[in-house]
Short mmCIF file of C-alpha atoms in Angstrom, two decimals:
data_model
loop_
_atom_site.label_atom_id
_atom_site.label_comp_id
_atom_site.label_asym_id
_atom_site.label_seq_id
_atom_site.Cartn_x
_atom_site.Cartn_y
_atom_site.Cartn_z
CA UNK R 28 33.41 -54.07 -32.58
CA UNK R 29 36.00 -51.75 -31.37
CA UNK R 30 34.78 -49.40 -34.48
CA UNK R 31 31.41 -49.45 -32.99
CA UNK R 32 32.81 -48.75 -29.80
CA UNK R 33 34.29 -45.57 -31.00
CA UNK R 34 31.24 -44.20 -32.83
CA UNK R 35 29.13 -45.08 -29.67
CA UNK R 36 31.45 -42.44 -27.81
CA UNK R 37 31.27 -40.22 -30.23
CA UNK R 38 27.79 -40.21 -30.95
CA UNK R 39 26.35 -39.99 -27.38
CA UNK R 40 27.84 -36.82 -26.00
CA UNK R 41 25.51 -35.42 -29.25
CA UNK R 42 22.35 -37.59 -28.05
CA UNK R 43 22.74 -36.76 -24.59
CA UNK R 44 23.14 -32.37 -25.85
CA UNK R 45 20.22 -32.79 -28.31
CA UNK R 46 18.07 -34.45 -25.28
CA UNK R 47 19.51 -31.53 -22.87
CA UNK R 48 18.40 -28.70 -25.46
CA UNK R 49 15.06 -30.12 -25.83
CA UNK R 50 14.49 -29.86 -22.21
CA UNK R 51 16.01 -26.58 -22.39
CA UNK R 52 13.59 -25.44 -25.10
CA UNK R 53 10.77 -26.52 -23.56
CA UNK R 54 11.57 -24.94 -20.15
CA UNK R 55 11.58 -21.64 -21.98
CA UNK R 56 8.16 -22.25 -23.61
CA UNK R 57 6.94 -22.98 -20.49
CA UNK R 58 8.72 -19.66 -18.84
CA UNK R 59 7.24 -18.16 -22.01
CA UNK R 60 3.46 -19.13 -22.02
CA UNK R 61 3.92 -18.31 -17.71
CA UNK R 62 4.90 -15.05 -18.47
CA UNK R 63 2.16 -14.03 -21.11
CA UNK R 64 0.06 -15.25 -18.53
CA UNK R 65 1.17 -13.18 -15.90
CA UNK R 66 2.29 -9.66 -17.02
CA UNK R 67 5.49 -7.94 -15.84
CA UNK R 68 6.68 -4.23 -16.41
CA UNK R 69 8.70 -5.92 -19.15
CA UNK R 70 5.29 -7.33 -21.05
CA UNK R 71 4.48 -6.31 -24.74
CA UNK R 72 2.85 -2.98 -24.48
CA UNK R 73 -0.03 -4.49 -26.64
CA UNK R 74 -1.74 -6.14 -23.60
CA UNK R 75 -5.29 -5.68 -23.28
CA UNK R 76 -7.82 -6.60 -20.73
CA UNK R 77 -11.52 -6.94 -21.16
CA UNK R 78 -13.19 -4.31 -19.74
CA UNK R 79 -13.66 -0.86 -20.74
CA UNK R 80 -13.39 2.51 -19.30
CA UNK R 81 -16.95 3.91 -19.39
CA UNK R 82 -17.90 2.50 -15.65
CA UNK R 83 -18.52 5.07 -12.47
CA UNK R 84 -19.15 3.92 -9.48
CA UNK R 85 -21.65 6.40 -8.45
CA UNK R 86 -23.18 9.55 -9.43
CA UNK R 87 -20.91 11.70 -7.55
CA UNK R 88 -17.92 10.50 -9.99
CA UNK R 89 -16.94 10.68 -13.06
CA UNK R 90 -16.84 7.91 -15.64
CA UNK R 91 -13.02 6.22 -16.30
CA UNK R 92 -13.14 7.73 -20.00
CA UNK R 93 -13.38 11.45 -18.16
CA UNK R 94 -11.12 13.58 -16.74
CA UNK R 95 -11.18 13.42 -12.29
CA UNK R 96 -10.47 17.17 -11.32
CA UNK R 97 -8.09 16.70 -8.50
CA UNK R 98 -7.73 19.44 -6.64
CA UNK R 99 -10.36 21.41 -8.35
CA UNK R 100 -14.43 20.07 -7.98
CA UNK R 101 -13.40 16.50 -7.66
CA UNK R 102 -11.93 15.08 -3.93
CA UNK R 103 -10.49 11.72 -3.52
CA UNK R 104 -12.81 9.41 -1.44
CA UNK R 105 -10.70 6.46 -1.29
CA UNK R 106 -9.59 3.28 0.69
CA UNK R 107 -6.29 1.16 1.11
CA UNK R 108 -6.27 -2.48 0.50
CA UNK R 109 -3.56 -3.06 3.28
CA UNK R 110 -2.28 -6.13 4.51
CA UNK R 111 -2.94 -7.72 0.81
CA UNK R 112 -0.02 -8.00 -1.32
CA UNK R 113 2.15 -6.38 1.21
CA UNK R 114 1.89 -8.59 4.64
CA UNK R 115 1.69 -7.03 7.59
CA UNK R 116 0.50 -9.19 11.13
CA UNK R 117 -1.71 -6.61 12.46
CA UNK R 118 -3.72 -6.80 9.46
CA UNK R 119 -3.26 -10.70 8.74
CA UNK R 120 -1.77 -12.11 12.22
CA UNK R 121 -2.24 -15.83 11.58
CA UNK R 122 -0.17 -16.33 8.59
CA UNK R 123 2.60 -14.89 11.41
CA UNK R 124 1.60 -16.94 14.13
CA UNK R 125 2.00 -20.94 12.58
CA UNK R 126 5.53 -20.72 14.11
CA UNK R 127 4.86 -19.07 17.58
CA UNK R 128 2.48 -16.33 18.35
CA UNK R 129 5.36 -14.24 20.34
CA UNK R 130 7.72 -14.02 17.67
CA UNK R 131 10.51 -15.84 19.28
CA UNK R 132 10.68 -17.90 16.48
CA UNK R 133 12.00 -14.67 14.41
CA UNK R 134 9.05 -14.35 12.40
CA UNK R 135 8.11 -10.41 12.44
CA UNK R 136 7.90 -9.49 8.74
CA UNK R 137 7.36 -10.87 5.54
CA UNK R 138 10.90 -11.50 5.02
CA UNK R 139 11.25 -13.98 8.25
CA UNK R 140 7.97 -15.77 7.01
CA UNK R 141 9.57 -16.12 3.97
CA UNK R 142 12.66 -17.47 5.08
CA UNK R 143 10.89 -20.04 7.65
CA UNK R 144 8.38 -21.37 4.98
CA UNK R 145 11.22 -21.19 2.60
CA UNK R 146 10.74 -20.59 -1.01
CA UNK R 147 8.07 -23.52 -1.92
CA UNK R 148 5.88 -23.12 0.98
CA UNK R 149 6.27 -19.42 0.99
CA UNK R 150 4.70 -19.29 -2.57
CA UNK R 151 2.20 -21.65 -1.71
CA UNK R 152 0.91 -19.73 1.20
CA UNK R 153 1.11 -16.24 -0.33
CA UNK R 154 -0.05 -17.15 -3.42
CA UNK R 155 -3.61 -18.65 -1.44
CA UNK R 156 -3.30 -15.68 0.46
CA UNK R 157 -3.48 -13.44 -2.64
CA UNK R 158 -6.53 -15.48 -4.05
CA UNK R 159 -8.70 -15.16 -0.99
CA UNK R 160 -8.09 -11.97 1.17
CA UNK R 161 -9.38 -9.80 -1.72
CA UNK R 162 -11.09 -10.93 -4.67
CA UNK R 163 -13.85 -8.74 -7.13
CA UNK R 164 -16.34 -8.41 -4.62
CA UNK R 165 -14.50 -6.61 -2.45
CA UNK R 166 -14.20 -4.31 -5.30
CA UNK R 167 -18.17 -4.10 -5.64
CA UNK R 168 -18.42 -3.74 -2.36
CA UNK R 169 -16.02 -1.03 -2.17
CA UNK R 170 -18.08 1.16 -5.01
CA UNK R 171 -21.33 0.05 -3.53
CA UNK R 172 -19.48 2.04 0.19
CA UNK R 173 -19.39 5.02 -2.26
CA UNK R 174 -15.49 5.62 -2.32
CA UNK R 175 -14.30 6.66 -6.34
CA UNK R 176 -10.34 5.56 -5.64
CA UNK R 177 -8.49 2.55 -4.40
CA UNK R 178 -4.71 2.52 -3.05
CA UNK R 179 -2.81 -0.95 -3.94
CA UNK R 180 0.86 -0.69 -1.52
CA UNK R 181 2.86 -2.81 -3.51
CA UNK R 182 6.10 -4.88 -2.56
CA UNK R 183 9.12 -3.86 -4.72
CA UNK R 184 9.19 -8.14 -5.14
CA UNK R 185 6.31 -7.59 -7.40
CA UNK R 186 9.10 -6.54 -9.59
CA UNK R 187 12.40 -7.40 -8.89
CA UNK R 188 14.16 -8.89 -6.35
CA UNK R 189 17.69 -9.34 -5.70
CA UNK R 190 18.95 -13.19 -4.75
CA UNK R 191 19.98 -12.28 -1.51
CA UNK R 192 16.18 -11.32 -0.62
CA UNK R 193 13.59 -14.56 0.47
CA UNK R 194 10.79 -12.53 -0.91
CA UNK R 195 8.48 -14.36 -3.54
CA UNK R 196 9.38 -12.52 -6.74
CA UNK R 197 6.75 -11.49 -9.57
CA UNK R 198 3.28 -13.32 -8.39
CA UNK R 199 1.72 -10.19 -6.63
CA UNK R 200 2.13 -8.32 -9.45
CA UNK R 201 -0.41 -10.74 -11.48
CA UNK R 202 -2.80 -9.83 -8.57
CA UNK R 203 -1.65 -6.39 -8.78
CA UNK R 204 -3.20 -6.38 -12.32
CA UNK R 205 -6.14 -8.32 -11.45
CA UNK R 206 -7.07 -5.47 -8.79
CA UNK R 207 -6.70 -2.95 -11.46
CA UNK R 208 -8.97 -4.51 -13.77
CA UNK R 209 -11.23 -5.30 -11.10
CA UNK R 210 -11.54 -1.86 -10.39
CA UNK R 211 -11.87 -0.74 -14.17
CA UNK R 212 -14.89 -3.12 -14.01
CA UNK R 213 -16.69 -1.03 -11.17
CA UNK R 214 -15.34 2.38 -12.01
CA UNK R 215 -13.02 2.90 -9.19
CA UNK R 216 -9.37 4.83 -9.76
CA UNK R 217 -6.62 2.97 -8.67
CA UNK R 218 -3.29 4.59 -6.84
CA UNK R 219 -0.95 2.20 -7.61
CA UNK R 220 1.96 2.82 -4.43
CA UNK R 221 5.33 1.23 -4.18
CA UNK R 222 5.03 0.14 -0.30
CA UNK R 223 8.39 -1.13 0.12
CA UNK R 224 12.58 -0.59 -1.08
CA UNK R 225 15.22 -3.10 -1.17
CA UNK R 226 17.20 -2.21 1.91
CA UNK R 227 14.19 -1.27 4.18
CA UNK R 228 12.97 2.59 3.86
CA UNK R 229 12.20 2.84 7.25
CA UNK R 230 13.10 -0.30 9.31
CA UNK R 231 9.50 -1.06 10.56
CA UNK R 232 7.80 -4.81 9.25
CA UNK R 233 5.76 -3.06 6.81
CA UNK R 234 8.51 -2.48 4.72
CA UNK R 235 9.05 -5.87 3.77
CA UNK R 236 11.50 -6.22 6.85
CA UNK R 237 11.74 -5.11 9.96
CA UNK R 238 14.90 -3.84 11.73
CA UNK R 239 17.78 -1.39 10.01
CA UNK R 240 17.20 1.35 7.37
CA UNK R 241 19.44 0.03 4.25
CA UNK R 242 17.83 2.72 1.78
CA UNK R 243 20.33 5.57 1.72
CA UNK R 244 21.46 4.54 4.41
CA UNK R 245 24.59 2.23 5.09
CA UNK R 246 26.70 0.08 3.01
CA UNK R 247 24.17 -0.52 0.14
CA UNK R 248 22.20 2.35 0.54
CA UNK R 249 22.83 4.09 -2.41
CA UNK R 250 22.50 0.81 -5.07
CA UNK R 251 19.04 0.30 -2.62
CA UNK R 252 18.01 3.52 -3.66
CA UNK R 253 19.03 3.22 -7.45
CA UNK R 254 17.04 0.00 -7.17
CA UNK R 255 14.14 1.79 -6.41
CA UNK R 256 13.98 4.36 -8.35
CA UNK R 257 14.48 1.83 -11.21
CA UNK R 258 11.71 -0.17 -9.82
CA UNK R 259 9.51 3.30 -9.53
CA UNK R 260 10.37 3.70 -13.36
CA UNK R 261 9.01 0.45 -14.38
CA UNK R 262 5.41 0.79 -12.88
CA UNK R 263 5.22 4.48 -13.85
CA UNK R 264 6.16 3.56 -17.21
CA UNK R 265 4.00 0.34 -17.48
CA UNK R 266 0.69 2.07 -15.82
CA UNK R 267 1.23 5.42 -18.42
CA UNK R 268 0.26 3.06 -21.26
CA UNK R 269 -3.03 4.06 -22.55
CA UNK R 270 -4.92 0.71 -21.63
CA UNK R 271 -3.76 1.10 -17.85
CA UNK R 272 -3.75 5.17 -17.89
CA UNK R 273 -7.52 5.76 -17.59
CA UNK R 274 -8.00 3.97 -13.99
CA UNK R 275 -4.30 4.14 -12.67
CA UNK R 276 -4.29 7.44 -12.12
CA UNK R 277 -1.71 8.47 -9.50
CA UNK R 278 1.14 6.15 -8.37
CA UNK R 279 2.86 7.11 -5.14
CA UNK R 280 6.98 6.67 -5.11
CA UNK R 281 8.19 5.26 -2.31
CA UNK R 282 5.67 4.87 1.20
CA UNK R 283 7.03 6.49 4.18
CA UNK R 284 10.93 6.89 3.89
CA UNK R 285 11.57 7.11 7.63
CA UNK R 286 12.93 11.28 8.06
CA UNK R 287 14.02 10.84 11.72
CA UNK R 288 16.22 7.66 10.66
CA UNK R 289 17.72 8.89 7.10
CA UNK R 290 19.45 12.26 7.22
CA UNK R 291 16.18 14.38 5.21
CA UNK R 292 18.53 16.04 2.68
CA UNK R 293 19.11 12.45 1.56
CA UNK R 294 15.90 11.79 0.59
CA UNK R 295 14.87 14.79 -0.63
CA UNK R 296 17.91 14.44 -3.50
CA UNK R 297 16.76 11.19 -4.22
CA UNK R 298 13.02 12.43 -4.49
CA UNK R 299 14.47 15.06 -7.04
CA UNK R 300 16.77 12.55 -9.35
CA UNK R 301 13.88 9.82 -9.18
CA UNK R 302 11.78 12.68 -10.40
CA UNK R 303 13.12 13.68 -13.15
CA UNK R 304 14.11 10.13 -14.31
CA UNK R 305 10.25 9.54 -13.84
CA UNK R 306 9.85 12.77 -15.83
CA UNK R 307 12.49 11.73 -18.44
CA UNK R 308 10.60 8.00 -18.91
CA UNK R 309 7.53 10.05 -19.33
CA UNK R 310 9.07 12.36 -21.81
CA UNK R 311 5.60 14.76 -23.42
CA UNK R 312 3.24 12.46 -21.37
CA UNK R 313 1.85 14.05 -18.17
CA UNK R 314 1.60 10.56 -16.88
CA UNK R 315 0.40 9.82 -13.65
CA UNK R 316 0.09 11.87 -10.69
CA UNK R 317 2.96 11.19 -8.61
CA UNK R 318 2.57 11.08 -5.09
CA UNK R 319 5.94 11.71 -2.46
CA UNK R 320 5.47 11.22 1.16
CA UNK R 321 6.44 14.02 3.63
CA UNK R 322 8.60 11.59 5.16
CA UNK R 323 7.34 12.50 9.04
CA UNK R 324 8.61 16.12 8.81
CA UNK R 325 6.42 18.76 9.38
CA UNK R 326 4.59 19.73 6.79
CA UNK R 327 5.89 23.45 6.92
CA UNK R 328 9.48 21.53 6.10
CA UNK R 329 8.06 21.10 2.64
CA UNK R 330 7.17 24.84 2.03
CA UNK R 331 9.39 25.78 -1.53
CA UNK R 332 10.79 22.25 -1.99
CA UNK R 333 7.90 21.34 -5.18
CA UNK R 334 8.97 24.72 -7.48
CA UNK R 335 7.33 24.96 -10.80
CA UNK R 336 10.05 22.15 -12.16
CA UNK R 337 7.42 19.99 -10.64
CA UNK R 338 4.73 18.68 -13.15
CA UNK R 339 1.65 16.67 -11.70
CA UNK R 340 3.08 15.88 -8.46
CA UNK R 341 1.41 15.27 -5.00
CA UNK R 342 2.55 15.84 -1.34
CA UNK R 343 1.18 12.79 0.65
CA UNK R 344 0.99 13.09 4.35
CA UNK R 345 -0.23 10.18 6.49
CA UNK R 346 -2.83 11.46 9.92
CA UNK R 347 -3.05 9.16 12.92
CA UNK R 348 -3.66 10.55 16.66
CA UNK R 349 -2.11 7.59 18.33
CA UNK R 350 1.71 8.22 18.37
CA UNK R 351 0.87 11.51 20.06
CA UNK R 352 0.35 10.54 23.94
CA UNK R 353 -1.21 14.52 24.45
CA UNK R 354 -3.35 13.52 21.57
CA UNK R 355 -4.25 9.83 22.95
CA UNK R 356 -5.02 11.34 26.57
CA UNK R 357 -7.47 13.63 24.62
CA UNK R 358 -11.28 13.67 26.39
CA UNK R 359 -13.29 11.70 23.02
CA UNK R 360 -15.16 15.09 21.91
CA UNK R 361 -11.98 16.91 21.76
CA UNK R 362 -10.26 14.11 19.68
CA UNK R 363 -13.63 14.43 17.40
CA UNK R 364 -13.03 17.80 17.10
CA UNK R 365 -9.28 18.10 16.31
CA UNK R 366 -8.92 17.24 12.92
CA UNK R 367 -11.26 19.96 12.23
CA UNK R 368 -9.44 22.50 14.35
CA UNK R 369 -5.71 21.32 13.88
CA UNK R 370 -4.86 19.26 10.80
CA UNK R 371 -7.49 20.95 8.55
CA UNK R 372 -5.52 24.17 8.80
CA UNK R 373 -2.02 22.66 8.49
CA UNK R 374 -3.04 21.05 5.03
CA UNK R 375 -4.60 24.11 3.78
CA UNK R 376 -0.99 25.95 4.40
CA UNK R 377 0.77 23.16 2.81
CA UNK R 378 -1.19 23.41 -0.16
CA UNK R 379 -1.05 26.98 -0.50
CA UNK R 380 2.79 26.95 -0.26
CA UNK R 381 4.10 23.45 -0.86
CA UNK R 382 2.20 21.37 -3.09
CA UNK R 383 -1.25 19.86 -3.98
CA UNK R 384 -1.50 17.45 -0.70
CA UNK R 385 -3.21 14.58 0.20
CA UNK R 386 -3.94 12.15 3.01
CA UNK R 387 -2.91 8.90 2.37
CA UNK R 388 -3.70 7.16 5.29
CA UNK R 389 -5.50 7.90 8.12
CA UNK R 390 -8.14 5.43 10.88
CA UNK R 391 -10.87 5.21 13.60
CA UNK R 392 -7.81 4.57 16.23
CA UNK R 393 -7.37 6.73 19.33
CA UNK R 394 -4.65 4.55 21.12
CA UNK R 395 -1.74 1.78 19.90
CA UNK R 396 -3.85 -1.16 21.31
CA UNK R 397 -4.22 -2.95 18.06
CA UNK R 398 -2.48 -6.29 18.01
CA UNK R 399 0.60 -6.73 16.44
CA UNK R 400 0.29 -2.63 15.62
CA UNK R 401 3.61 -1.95 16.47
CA UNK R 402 4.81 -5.25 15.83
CA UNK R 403 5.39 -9.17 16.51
CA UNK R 404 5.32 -9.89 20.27
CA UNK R 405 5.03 -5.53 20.97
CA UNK R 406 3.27 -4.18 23.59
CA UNK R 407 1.71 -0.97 23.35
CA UNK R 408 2.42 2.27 24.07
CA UNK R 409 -1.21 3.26 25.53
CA UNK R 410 -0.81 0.60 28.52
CA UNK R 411 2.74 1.10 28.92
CA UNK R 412 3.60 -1.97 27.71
CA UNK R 413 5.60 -1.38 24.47
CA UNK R 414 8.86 -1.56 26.29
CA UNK R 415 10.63 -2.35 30.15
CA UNK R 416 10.90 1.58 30.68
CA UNK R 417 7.74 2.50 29.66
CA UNK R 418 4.45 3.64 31.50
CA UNK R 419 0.76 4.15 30.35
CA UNK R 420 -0.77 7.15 28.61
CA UNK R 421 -3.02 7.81 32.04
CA UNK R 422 -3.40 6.16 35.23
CA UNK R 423 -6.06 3.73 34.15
CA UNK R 424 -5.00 3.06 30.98
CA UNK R 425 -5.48 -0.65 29.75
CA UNK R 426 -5.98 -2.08 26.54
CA UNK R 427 -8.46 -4.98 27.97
CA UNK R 428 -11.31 -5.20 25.99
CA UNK R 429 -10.93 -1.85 23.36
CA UNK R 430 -10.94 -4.03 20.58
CA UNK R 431 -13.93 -6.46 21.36
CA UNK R 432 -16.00 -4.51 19.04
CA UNK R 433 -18.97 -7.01 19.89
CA UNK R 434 -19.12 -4.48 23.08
CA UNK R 435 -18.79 -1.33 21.54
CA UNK R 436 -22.16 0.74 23.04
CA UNK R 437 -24.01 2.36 20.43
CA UNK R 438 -22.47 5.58 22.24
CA UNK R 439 -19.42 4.85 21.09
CA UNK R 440 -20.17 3.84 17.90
CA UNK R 441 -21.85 7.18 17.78
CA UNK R 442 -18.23 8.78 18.48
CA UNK R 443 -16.31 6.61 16.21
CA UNK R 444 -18.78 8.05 13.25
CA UNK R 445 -18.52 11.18 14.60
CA UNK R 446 -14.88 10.89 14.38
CA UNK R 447 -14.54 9.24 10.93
CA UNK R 448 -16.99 11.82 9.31
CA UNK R 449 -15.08 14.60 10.82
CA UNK R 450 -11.68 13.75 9.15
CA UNK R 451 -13.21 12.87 6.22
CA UNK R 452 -14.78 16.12 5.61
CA UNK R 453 -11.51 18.08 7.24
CA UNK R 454 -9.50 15.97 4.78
CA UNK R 455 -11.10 17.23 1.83
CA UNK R 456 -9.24 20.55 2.20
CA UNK R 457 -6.64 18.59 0.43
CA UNK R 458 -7.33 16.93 -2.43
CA UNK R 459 -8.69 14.25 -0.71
CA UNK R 460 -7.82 10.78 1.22
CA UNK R 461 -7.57 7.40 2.12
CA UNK R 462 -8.82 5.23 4.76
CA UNK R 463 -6.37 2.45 5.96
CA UNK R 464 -7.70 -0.18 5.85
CA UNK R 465 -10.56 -1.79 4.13
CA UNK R 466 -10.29 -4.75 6.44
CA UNK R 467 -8.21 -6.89 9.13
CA UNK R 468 -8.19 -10.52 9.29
CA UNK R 469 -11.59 -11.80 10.91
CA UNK R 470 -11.77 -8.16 12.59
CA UNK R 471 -8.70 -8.43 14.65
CA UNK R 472 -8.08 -4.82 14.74
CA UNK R 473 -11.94 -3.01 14.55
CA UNK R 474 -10.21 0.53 14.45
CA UNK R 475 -8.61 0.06 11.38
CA UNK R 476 -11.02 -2.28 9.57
CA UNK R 477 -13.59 -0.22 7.25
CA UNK R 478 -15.55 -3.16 6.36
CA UNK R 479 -16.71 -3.70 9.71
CA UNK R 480 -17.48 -0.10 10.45
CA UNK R 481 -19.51 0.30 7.67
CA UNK R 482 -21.65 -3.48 8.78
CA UNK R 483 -21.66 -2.22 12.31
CA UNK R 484 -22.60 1.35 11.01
CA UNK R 485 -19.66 3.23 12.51
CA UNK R 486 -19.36 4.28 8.69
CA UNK R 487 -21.66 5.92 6.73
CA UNK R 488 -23.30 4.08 4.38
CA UNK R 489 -21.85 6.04 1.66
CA UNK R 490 -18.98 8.30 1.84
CA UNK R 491 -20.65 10.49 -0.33
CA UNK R 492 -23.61 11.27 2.40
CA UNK R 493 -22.53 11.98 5.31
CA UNK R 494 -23.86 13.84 8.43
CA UNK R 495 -21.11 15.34 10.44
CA UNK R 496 -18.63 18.10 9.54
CA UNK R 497 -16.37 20.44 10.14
#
């Protein structure tokens, strides 16, 4: 008995090891089969989808398989999918409000959703999320609208995140890929743009979390900003692969590094070393245009920074009247009118002596009154509301009622087109541009929500055919 005893001990460390690397095996077939099921920058280079590359989405394009002449005969007409795999509340305010609607809870970005729901529920809900707030017939739609490019902002979770961050890692980059091929499907380009860095680029909820700049800027600045760029690196070189090259044509670096926060010369060194470590990845390969935004200086900052060293690269600036009170207090027909007579000029310069430019973002908004616009709980700047020391834009000015777009007058829906059309066609001195947004949850925010300008026929019916210009 004792013998048996002895062989028992012996014998069930091994039993209990051999049932232990079983499980262990089959956790990494199932980590396995997950991740051929939902590609990574890291996946085999031999993935395919189903779809070819001979779709257009109109006339006025050119198929997938055929060369778009930016900046020559061709003009981006494109839209943003905001809010979509990148949460912001004034684009999707209910997933933020569950908690409390004021944001007293602490809930003012993706990361303090993330770290109330925790890391279950957080997946749960963004995941569903992801499913729903675009799926392929937005994608119809948007070709049907007339627009020939699409802009994805992507969170740098869709790729890697670091333990300390409450972000859900890797899912959005599965719907990432399913936008891409959706657009393949309908002939739209695709500008794949990395909408967020580790660290916070500029501090505002958009950027995955709201509060202090951490990208070049304090204690982990500089490994946030080696982060990115080796985040950058992995789409560009993932997307340059000749099944993904045809509709994901330009991929923009980094959205809005905040200029007036992080000392410029900063991020203008980083913009060169990312470059060339782009331009290193791509070796012979053109690649991808590469967009770089002007970061909120002046555009006449930029004159002589993108030298001949520069292959295929983009200077993206982003056009909005309503952080400009002389601007905002504007008389409607003069607001109309000033893209035509202000901005249309500047980008011409820009191109002449900086780069190839275009306008990334730009919206029907002539004030700040959009909820949640400038953030959780925030005020606005138009009604003086935005902070204690603040006052209104004018006398009168109140943001009761401008975004009930069921009383818009067909006056004003007459200005709004007049308005859109105008920067549209004053845009297209650059290479071209992109409405933000294609939509806001339920129309919370009418201004910025394509979808329901175009129902409501504040939009033209196509962006190719339109009646008022410069």
């Amino acid at each position: 008995m004792f013998t048996f005893f002895i062989a028992l001990l012996l014998v069930l460390p091994l039993v209990i090891a051999g049932f232990k690397n079983r499980a262990d095996q089959r956790k990494a077939q199932e980590a396995a089969t997950h991740n051929n099921t939902l590609p990574s920058p890291a996946s085999p280079p031999d993935h395919r989808d189903s779809f070819d590359d001979t779709a257009r989405p109109n006339t006025w394009t050119p198929p997938l398989n055929e060369k778009f002449r930016y900046n020559a005969e061709d003009r981006i007409r494109g839209i943003n999918l905001g809010g979509w795999l990148v949460l912001e509340p004034f684009i999707t305010p209910r997933i933020f409000e569950q908690a409390d609607a004021n944001g007293t809870d602490g809930v003012i970005d993706e990361w303090t959703l993330c770290e109330h729901l925790g890391p279950d529920e957080a997946k749960r809900q963004l995941e569903q999320h992801y499913k729903t707030f675009i799926t392929e017939d937005d994608f119809k739609k948007i070709a049907l609208m007339g627009f020939n490019h699409v802009r994805i902002p992507t969170g740098h979770w869709a790729v890697q995140v670091t333990p300390d961050e409450p972000f859900v890692p890797y899912i959005s980059w599965h719907y990432l890929l399913k936008g891409v091929q959706w657009a393949r499907k309908y002939g739209l380009r695709v500008m794949v743009e990395l909408h967020t860095a580790p660290g916070s680029q500029n501090g505002w909820n958009h950027s995955g979390r709201q509060g202090l700049v951490g990208f070049l800027d304090g204690p982990q600045g500089e490994i946030n900003a080696a982060s990115t760029t080796k985040i950058i690196n992995e789409i560009v070189q993932f997307f340059n692969r000749p099944e993904w090259s045809n509709v994901v044509t330009l991929i923009g670096v980094l959205n809005e590094p905040a200029m007036m926060k992080i000392p410029a010369e900063r991020v203008k060194k980083w913009y060169q070393t990312t470059y060339e470590a782009l331009r290193k990845t791509l070796s012979d390969s053109i690649g991808p245009i590469l967009t770089y935004h002007d970061g909120f200086l002046p555009l006449k900052q930029w004159f002589g920074f993108f030298k001949d060293i520069y292959k295929s690269v983009v200077l993206e600036t982003h056009l909005y009247l309503i952080f400009n009170n002389d601007l905002v207090a504007m008389p409607r027909h003069l607001q109309a009118e000033f893209p035509c007579n202000s901005w249309k000029k500047d980008l011409k310069e820009a191109s002449t002596h900086a780069a190839p430019i275009m306008v990334g973002e730009f919206s029907l908004a002539t004030n700040d009154c959009a909820k949640y616009l400038n953030g959780v709980g925030l005020g606005a700047r138009y009604d003086g509301t935005l902070d204690d020391s603040g006052s209104p834009v004018c006398a009168n000015c109140t943001c009761e009622g401008v975004d009930d777009w069921t009383q818009f007058t067909e006056d004003y829906k007459g200005f709004l087109l007049q308005f859109l059309e105008k920067q549209m066609d004053a845009y297209e001195s650059s290479i071209g541009w992109f409405f933000w947004t294609y939509k806001t949850e339920n129309h919370v925010n009418p201004h910025w929500d394509y979808s329901l300008a175009w129902e409501q026929k504040f939009a033209p019916a196509n962006v190719n055919s339109r009646t008022h210009f410069c």
